[in-house]
Coordinates of C-alpha atoms and ligand atoms in Angstrom, one line a residue:
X1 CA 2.9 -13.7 0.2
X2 CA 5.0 -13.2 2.7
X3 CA 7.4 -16.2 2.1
X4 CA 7.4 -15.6 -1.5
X5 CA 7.7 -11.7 -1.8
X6 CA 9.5 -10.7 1.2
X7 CA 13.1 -12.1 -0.1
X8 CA 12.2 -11.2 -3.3
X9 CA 13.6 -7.4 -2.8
X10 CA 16.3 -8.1 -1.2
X11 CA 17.2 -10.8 -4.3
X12 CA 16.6 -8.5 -6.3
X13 CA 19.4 -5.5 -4.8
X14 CA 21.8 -8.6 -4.4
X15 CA 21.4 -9.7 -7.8
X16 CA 21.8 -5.9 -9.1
X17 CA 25.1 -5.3 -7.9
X18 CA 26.2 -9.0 -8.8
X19 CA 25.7 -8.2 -12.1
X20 CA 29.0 -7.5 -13.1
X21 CA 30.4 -11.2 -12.3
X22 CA 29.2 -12.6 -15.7
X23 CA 28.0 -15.4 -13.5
X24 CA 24.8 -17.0 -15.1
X25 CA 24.6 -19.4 -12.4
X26 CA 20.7 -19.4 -11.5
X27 CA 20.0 -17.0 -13.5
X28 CA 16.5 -17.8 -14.2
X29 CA 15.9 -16.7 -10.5
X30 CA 17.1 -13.3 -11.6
X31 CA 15.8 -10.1 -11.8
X32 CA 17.1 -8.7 -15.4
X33 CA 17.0 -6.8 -18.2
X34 CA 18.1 -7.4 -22.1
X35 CA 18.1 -5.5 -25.2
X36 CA 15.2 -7.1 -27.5
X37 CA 15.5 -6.0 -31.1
X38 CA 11.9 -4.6 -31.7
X39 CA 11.1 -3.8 -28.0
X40 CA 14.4 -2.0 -26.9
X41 CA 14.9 -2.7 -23.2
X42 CA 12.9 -5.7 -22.1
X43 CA 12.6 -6.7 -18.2
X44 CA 11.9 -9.6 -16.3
X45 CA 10.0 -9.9 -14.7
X46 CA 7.6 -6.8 -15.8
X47 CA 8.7 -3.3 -13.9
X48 CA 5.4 -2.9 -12.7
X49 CA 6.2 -6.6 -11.4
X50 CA 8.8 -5.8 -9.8
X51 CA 7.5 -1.7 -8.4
X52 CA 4.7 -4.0 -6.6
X53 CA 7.2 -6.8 -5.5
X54 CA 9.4 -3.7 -4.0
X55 CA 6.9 -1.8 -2.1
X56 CA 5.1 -4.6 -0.2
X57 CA 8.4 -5.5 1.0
X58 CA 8.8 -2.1 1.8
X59 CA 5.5 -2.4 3.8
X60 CA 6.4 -5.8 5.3
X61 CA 9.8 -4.7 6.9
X62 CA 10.3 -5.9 10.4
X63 CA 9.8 -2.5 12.1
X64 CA 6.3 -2.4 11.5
X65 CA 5.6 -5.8 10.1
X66 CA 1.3 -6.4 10.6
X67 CA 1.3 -3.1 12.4
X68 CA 0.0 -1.3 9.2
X69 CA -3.9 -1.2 9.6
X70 CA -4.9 1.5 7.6
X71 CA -3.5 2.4 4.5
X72 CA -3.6 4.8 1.4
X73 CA -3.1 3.8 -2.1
X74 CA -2.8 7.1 -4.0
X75 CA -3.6 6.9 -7.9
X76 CA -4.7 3.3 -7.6
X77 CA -5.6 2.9 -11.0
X78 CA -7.4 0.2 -12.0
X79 CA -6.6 -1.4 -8.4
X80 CA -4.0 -3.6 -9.9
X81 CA -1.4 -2.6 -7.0
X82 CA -4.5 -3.2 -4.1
X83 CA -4.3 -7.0 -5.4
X84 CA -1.4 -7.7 -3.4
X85 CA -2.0 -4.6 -0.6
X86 CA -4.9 -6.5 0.3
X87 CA -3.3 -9.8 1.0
X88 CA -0.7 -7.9 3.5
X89 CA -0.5 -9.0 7.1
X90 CA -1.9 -6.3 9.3
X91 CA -4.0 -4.2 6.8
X92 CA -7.6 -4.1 7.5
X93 CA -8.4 -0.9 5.8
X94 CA -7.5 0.5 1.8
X95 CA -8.1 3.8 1.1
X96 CA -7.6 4.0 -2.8
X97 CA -8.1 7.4 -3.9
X98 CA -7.5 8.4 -7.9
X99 CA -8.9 11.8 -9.5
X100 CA -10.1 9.3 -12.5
X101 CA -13.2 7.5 -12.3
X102 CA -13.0 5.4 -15.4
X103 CA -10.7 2.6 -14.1
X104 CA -13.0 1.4 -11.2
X105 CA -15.0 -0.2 -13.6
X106 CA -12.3 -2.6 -14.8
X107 CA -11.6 -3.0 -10.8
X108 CA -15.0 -4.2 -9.6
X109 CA -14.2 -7.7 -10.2
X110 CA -11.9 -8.0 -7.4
X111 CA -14.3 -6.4 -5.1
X112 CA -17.5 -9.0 -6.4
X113 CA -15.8 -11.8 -5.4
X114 CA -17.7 -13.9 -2.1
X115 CA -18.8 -16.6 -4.4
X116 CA -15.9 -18.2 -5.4
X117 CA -13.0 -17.1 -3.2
X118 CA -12.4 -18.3 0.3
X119 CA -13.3 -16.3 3.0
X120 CA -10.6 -13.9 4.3
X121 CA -9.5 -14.8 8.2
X122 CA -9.6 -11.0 9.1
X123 CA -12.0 -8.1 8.6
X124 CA -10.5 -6.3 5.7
X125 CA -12.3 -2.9 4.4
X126 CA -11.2 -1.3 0.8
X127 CA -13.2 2.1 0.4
X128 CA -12.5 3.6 -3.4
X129 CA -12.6 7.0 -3.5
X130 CA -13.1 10.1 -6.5
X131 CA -11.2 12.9 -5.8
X132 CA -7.4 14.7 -6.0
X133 CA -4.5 13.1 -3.9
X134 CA -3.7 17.0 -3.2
X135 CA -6.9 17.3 -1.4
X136 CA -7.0 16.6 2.5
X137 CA -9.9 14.9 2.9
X138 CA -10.6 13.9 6.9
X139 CA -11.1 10.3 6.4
X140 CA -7.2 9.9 5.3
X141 CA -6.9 10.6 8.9
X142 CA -5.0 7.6 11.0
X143 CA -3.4 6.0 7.7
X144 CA -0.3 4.4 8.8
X145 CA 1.0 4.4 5.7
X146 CA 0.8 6.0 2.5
X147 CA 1.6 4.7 -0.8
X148 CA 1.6 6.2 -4.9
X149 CA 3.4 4.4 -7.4
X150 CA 3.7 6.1 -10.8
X151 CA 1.7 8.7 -9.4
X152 CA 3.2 11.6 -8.7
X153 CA 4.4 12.5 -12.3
X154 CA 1.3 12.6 -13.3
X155 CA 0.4 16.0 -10.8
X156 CA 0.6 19.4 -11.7
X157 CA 3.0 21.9 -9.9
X158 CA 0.8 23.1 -7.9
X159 CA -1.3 20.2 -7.0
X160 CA 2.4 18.5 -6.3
X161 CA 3.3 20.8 -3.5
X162 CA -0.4 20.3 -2.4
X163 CA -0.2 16.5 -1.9
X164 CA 3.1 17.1 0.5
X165 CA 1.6 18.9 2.7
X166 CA -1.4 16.3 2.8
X167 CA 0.7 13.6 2.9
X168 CA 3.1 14.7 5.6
X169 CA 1.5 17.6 7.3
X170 CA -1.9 16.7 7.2
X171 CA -2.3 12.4 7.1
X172 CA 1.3 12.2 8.9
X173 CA 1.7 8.4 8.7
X174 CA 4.5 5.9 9.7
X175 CA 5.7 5.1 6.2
X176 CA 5.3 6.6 3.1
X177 CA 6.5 4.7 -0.5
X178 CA 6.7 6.5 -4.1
X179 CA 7.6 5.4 -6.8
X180 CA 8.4 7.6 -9.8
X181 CA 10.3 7.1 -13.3
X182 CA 13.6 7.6 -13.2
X183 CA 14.9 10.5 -16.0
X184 CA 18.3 9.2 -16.2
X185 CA 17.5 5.8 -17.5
X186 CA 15.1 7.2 -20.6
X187 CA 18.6 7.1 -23.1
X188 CA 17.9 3.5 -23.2
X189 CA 14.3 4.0 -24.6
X190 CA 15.0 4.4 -27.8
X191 CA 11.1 5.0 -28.7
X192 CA 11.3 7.9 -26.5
X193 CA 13.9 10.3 -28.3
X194 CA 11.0 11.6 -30.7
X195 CA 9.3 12.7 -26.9
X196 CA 12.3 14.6 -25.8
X197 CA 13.4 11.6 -24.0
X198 CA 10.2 11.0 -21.6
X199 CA 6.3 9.6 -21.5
X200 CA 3.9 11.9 -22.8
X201 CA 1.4 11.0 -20.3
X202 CA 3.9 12.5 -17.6
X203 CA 4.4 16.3 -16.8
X204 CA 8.5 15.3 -15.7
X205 CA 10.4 12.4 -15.2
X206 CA 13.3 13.5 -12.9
X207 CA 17.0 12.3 -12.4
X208 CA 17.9 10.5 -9.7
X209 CA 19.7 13.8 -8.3
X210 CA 16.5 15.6 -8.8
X211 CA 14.0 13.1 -7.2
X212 CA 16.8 12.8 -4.1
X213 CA 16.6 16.9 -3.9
X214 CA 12.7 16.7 -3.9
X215 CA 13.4 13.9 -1.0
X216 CA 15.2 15.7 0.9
X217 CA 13.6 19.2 1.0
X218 CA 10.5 17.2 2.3
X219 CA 12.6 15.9 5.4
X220 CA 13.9 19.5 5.4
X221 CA 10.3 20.6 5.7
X222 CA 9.0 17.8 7.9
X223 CA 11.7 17.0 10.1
X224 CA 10.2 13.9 11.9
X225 CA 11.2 11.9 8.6
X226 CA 13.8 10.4 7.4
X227 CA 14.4 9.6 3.6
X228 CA 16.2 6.5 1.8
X229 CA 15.3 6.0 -2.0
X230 CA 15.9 2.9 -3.9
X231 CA 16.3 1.7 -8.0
X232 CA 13.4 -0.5 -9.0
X233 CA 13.7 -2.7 -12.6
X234 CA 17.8 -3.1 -13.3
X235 CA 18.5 -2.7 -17.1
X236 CA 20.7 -4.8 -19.2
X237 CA 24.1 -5.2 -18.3
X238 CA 26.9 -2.5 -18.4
X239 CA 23.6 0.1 -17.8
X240 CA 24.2 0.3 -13.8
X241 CA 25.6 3.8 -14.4
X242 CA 21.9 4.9 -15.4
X243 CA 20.2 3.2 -12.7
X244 CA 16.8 1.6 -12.1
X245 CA 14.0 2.4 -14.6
X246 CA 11.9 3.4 -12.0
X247 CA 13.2 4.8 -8.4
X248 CA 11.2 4.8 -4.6
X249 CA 11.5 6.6 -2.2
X250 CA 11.2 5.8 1.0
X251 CA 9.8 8.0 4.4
X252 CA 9.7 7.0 7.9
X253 CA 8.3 8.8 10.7
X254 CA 10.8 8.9 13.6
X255 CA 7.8 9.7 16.4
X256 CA 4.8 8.4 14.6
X257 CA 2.1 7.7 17.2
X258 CA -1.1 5.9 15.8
X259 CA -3.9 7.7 16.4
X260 CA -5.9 5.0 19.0
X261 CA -2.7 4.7 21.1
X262 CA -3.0 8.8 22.1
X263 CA -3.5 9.1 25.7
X264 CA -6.7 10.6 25.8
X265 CA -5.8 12.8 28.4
X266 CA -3.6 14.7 26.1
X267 CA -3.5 17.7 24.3
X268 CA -4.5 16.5 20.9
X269 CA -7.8 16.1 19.7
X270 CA -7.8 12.4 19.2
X271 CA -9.3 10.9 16.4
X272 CA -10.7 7.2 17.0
X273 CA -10.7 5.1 14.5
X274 CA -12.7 6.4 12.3
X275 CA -13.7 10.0 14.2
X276 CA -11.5 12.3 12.0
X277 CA -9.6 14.8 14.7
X278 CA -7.8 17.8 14.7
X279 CA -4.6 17.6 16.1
X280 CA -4.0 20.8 18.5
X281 CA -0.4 20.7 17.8
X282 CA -1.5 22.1 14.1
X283 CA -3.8 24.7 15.6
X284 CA -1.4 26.0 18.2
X285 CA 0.7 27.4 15.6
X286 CA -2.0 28.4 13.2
X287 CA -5.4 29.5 14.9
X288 CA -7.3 32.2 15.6
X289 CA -10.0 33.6 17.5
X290 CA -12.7 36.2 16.2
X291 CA -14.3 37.1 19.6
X292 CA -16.8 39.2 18.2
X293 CA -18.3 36.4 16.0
X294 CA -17.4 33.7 18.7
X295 CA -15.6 31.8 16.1
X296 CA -12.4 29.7 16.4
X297 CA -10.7 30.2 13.2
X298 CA -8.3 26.6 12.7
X299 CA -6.1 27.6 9.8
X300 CA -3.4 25.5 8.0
X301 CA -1.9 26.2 4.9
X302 CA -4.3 25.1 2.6
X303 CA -7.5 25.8 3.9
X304 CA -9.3 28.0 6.6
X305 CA -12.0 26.0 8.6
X306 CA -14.1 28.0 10.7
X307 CA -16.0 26.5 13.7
X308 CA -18.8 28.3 16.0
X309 CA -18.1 28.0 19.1
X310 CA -21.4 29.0 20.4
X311 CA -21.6 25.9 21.6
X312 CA -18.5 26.8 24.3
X313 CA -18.7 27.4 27.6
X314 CA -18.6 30.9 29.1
X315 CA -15.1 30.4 30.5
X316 CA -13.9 29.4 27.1
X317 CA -16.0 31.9 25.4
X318 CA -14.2 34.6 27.9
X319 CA -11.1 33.6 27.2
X320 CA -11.2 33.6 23.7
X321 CA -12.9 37.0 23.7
X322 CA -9.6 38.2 25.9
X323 CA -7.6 36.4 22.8
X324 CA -5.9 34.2 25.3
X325 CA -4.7 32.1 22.8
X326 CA -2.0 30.2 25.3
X327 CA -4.0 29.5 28.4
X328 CA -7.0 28.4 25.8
X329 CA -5.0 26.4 23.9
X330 CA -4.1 24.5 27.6
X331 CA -7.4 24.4 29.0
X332 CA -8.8 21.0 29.3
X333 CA -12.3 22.1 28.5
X334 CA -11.5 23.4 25.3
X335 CA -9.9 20.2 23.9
X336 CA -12.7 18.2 25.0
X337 CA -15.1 21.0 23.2
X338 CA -13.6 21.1 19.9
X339 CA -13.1 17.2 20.5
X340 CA -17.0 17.2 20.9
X341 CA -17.7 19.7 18.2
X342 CA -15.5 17.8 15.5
X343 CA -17.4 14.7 16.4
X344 CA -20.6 16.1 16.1
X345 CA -19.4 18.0 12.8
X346 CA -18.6 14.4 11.4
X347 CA -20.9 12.6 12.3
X348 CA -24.7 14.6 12.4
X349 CA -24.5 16.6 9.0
X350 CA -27.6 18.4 10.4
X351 CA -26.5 19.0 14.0
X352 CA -29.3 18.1 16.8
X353 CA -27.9 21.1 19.1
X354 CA -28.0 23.6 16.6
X355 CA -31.5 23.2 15.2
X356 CA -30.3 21.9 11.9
X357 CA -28.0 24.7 11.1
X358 CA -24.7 23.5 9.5
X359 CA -21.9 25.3 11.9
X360 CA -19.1 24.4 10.1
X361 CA -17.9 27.1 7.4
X362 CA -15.1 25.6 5.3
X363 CA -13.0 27.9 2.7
X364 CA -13.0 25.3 -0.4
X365 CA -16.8 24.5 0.5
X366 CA -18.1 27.7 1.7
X367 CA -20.7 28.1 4.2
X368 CA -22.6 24.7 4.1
X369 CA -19.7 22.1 4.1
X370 CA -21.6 18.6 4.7
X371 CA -18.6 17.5 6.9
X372 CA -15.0 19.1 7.9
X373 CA -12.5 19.0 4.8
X374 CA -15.1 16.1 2.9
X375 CA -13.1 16.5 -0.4
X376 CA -13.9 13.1 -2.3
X377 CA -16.7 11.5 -3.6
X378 CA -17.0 7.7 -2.3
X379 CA -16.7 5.7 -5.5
X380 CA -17.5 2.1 -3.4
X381 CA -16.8 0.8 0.0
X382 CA -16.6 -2.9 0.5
X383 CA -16.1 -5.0 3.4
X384 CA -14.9 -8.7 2.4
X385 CA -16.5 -11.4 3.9
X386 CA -14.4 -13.1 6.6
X387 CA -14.8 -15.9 9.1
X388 CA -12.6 -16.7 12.1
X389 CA -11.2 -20.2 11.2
X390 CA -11.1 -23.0 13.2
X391 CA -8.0 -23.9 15.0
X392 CA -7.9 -27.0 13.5
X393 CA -8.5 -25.9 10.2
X394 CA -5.5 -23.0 10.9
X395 CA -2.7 -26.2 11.9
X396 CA -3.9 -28.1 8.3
X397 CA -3.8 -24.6 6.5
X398 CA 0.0 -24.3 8.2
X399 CA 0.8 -27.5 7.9
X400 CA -0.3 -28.1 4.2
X401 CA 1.8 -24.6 3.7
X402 CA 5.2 -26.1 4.7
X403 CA 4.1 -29.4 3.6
X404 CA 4.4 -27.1 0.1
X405 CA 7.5 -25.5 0.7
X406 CA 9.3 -28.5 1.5
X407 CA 8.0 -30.2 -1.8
X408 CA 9.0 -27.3 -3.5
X409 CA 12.6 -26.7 -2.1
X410 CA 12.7 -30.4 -3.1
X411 CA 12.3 -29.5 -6.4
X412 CA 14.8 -26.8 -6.8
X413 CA 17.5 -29.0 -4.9
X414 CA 16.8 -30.8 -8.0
X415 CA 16.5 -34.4 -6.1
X416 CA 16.4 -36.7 -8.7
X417 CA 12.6 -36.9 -10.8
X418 CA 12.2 -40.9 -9.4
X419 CA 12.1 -39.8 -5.7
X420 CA 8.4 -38.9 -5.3
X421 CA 8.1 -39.7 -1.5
X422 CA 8.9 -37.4 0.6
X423 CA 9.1 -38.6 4.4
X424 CA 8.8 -35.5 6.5
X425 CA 9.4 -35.5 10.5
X426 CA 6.4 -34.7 12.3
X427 CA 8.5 -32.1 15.1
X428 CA 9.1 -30.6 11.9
X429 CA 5.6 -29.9 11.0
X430 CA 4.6 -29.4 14.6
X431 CA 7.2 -26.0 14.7
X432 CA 4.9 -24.5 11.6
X433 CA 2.1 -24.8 14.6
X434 CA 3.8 -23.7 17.9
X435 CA 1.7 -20.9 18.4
X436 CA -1.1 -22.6 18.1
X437 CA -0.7 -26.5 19.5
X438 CA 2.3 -28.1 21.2
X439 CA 0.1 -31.7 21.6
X440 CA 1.7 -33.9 18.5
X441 CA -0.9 -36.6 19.2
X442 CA -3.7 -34.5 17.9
X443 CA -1.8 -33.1 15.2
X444 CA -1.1 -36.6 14.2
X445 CA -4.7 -37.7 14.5
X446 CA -6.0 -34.4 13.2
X447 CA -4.0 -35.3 10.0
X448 CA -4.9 -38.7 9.8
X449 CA -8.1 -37.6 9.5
X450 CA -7.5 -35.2 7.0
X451 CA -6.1 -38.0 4.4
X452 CA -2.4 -37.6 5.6
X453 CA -0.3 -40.6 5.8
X454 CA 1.5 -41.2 8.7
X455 CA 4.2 -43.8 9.3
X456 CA 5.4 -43.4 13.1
X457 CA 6.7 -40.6 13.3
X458 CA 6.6 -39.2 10.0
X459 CA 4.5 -37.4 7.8
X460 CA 4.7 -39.1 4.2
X461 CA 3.8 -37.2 1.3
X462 CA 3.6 -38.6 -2.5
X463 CA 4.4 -36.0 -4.8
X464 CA 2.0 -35.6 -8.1
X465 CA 4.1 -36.0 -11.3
X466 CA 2.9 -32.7 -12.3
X467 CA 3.3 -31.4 -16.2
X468 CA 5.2 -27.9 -16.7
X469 CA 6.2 -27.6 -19.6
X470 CA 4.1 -25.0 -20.3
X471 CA 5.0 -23.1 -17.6
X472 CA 7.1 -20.0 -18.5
X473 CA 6.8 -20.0 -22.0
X474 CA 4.6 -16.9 -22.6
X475 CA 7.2 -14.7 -21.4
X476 CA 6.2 -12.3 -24.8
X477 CA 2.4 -11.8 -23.5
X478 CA 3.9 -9.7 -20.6
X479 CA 3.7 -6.2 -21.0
X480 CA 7.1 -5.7 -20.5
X481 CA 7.9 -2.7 -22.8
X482 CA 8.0 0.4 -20.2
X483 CA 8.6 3.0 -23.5
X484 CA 5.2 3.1 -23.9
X485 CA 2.8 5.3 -21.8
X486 CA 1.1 3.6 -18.4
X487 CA -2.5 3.6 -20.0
X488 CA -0.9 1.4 -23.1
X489 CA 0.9 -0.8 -20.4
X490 CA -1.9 -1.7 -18.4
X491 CA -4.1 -2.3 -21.1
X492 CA -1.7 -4.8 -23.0
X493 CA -1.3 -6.4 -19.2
X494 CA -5.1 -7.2 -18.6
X495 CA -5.4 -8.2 -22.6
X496 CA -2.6 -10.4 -21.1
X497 CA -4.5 -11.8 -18.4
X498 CA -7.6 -11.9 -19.4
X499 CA -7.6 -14.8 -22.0
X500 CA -7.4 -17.0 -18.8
X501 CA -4.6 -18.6 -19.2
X502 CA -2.2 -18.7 -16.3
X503 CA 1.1 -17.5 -18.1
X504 CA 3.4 -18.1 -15.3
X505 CA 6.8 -16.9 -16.0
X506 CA 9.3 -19.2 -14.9
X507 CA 10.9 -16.5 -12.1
X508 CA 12.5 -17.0 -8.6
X509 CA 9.5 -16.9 -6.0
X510 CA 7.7 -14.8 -8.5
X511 CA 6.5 -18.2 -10.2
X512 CA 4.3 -18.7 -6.8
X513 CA 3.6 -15.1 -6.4
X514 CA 1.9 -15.3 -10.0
X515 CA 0.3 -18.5 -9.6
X516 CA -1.8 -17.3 -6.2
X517 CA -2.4 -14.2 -7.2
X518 CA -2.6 -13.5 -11.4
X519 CA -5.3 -16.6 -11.2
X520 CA -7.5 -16.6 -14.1
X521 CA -10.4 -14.2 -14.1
X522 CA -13.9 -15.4 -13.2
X523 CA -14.8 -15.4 -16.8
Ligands
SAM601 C1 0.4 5.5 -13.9 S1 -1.1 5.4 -13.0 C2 -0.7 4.7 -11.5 C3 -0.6 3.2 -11.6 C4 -0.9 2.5 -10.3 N1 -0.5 3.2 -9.1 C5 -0.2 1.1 -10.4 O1 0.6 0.9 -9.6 O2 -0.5 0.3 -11.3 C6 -1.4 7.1 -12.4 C7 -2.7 7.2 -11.7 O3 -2.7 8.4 -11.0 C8 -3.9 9.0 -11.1 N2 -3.7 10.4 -10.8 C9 -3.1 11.3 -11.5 N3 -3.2 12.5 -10.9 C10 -3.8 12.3 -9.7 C11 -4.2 13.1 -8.6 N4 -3.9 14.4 -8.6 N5 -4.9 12.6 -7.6 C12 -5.2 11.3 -7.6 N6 -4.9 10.4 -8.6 C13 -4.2 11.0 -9.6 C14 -4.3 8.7 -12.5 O4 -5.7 8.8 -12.7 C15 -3.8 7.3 -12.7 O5 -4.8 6.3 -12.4
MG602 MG1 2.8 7.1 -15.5

């Protein structure tokens, strides 16, 4: 994935502003557009394609390459976009959270699937949950990043300025990606005039001004991010006034500190990994104490959460009945009490201390909340199996890898057909496996073993006279139409997929992307 989709972005913006040089040369390793007479604006490869390509680059940039471990996928769908998050180096934990519950059936095949898929080398977690990307549910707590494609547009007003404040004042993650139509490029979707111009299915599809405004009064609001935004899916040529079809926007948190590296010394309530927290900086602008009731009031904007602090000492109790809000708010014993009282709150629904009573009062649930801020409804949770391979087994897996990529750099250096030998150095190979060996003779034995031929010093491979001719020639069972509304898209793309057939289009690294990753169903 990460050989074959990390470029693929970066091909992709270079190959956008290139566009005007009516230079065809490679062209089938090009991200496009053309005018199709039924179809209208036709792309290749598939916007979606190309919205998924774009964000895992954004998630595999250098900064925080492999440092993303937990992440959000808001409005997941039918899981088509956890596919590929899943195979992303780093990420051990999906969150997927959509307020539908119809799509998970069509998803549960990718979460079913031990029997015939190799084990994965690290522990990877998805949990699917039921509920509204407004809502700020604890366990989002410790994301490091946060991703909706297409989602947004799909949000009411109200529920819109909600998921903001989750998103950046509540979850506060590295990096957040979304994805949303872009307005300005509708003219060319000539289907859509009869709609005023945009999907039904969608409450707005802003201009490119309008998204960027959006952008930037949330960096306005949240001052810790900065904003860059980004065209996804080019359209035909002479349209590069319009823009993208769809547009991203990128956040970044300029002082993100993942939760497990808090000193836990500090004064924040530090979440673990999976002990939801509250951080103190929110409180300190936003609580309140209630001596007579011995409650400590934690407000945000959205919701009111009430804990009993029976349950504190008598100097805390004695300061919060003076309304010392400062000193409290700096007193050591306090942080470690809420810190105590939170984990109990999470984790013993009937609390041991408190005779089963439920102490935690929560506006949206009342008096009885199971858990603090529990707003969705766990749809599944699956670990995938994983085993820690082998080192041996890791230097073939490498090896066999570049062993690949040499054969297929071969191919598009367009040696000619007759040369089927390729006669590879092995301190070539051995730099695929630096980290791991530095001893050639093993490596050489190891491969020996393994049914490699070796000459001296040199790995010989025979290349398999391999048929392709069907190979990108089903370009037309792509989904590729974006006029129509997303439930039409996806269905046409599984149709698409599920005959089992592999109809790999014929597209820069794409062709690998689709042949390891849209393999035929387990049908
Ligand atoms: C166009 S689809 C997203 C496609 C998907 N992200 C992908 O990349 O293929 C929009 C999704 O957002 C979900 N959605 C809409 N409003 C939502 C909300 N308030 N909270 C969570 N999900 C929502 C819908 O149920 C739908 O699955
Ligand atoms: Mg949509």
């Amino acid at each position: 994935l990460d050989a074959f989709l990390r470029p693929y972005y970066k091909n992709f913006s270079f190959t956008f502003t290139k566009q005007n040089d009516s230079d065809d040369e490679g062209s089938e390793d090009q991200v496009y557009a053309e005018y199709h007479e039924e179809k209208g604006v036709v792309f290749f490869p598939p916007v979606y394609v190309q919205r998924y390509a774009a964000v895992t680059d954004c998630l595999m940039d250098d900064v925080w390459y492999g440092k993303l471990e937990k992440v959000a996928d808001f409005g997941y769908h039918d899981m088509s976009f956890i596919k590929y998050l899943k195979e992303v180096p780093g990420i051990q934990h999906i969150m997927g959270v959509d307020i539908e519950t119809i799509p998970i059936q069509s998803s549960s095949d990718l979460l079913s699937s031990e029997d015939y898929m190799p084990k994965r080398e690290n522990p990877l977690k998805v949990t699917l949950f039921q509920g509204n990307a407004a809502d700020p549910d604890y366990r989002l707590i410790g994301c490091d990043a946060v991703i909706a494609i297409e989602m947004i547009e799909h949000m009411l007003p109200h529920d819109l300025d909600r998921f903001v404040q989750t998103v950046f004042g509540f979850i506060k993650p590295w990096v957040v990606v979304l994805t949303t139509p872009n307005g300005d490029f509708n003219v060319l979707f000539k289907s859509m005039e009869k709609n005023g111009l945009r999907r039904l299915d969608h409450f707005f599809e802003w201009s490119r001004e309008q998204y960027h405004d959006w952008c930037t009064n949330i960096v306005l609001r949240y001052p810790q991010y900065s904003v860059s935004c980004k065209g996804i899916g080019p359209g035909p040529p002479d349209t590069a006034h319009l823009g993208c079809c769809s547009q991203m926007a990128i956040f970044v948190s300029k002082n993100y500190i993942k939760q497990q590296d808090l000193d836990p010394n500090s004064l924040a309530l530090v979440a673990s990994k999976d002990v939801p927290s509250l951080s103190l900086d929110d409180m300190t602008s936003s609580y309140e104490c209630i001596p007579d009731n011995n409650m400590l009031c934690i407000t945000n904007e959205l919701n009111c959460t009430t804990l009993q602090v029976k349950k504190f000492s008598k100097t805390t109790q004695n300061m919060m009945a003076k309304n010392k809000i400062d000193s409290l708010v700096h007193t050591r014993e306090v942080v470690d009490e809420i810190r105590h009282l939170t984990k109990m709150l999470n984790f013993d629904k009937s609390c041991k201390q408190c005779g089963g009573d439920h102490i935690l009062h929560n506006f949206n649930w009342g008096e009885n909340a199971p858990y603090w801020n529990e707003y969705y409804k766990v749809v599944r949770d699956y670990n995938y199996p994983f085993e820690t391979k082998s080192d041996e087994c890791r230097i073939l897996d490498l090896i066999c890898e570049e062993i690949n990529s040499l054969v297929d750099k071969q191919w598009d250096d367009e040696f000619p057909a007759e040369i089927n030998r390729l006669e590879i150095p092995i301190d070539h190979l051995m730099k695929a496996v630096v980290h791991i060996t530095d001893d050639v003779d093993k490596v050489k034995e190891l491969l020996e073993w393994n049914g490699y031929q070796i000459v001296g010093d040199l790995v010989v491979h025979s290349r398999l006279i391999v048929d392709t001719t069907s190979i990108g020639t089903h370009d037309d069972d792509w989904a590729d139409n974006e006029t129509v509304s997303d439930w039409d898209t996806s269905d046409v793309r599984s149709s698409s997929l599920s005959d089992g057939s592999t109809n790999v289009p014929d597209f820069y690294g794409l062709k690998l992307f689709f042949s390891l990753y849209m393999s035929p169903p387990n049908t």
